Coordinates of C-alpha atoms in Angstrom, one line a residue:
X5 CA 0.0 0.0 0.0
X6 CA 1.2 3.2 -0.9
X7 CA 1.9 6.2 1.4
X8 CA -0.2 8.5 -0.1
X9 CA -2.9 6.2 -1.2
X10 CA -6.5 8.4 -1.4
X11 CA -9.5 6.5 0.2
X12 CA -11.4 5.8 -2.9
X13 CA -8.3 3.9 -4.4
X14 CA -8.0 2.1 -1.1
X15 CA -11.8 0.9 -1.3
X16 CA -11.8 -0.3 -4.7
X17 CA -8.8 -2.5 -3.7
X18 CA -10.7 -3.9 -0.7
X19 CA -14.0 -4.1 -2.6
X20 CA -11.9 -6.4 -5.6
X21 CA -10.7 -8.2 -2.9
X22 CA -13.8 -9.2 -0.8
X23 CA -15.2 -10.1 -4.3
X24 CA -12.4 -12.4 -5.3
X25 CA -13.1 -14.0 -2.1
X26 CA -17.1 -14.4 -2.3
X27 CA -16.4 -16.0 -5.6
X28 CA -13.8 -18.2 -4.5
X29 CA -11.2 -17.1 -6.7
X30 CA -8.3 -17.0 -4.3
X31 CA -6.4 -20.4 -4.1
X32 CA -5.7 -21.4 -0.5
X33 CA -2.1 -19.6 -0.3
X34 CA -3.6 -16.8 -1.8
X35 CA -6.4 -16.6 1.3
X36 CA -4.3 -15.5 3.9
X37 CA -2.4 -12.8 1.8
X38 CA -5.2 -11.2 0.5
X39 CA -7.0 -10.9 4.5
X40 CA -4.2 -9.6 5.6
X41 CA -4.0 -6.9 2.7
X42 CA -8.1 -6.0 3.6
X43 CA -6.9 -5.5 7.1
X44 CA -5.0 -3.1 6.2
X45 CA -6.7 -1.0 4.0
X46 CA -9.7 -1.3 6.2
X47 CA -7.5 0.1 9.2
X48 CA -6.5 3.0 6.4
X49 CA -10.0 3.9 5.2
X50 CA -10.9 3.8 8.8
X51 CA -8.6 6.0 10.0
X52 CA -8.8 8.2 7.0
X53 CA -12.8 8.4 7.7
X54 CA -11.8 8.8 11.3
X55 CA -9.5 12.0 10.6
X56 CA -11.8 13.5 8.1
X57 CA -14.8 13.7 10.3
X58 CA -12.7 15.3 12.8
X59 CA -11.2 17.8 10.8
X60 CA -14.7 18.7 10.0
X61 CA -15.8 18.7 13.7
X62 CA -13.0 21.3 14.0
X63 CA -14.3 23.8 11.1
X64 CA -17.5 23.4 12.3
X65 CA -17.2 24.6 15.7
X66 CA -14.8 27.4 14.9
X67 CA -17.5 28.6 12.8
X68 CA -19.6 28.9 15.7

């Protein structure tokens, strides 16, 4: 996973890979790769989520 990667790139990635695994695709060496790369990219699009809400918590109330 890159650095910099933006949030939508990082859920496309995860939504390829929980399809490849509803449909079987991954062979059984493949399996535990492939949960441990959706791990992570749901730990980044839940922090990103996380960090974005509150950034806008923050503008929020100083505009009050």
């Amino acid at each position: 996973m890159k650095e910099e990667q933006k949030y939508e790139e990082a859920l496309t990635q995860l939504e390829a890979i929980v399809t490849k695994m509803e449909n079987n695709e991954y062979n059984i060496d493949e399996i535990a790769v492939q949960l441990k790369a959706a791990q992570r990219l749901i730990k980044f699009c839940k922090d990103k989520l996380t960090k974005t809400e509150e950034e806008l918590l923050k503008i929020q109330s100083e505009r009050e």
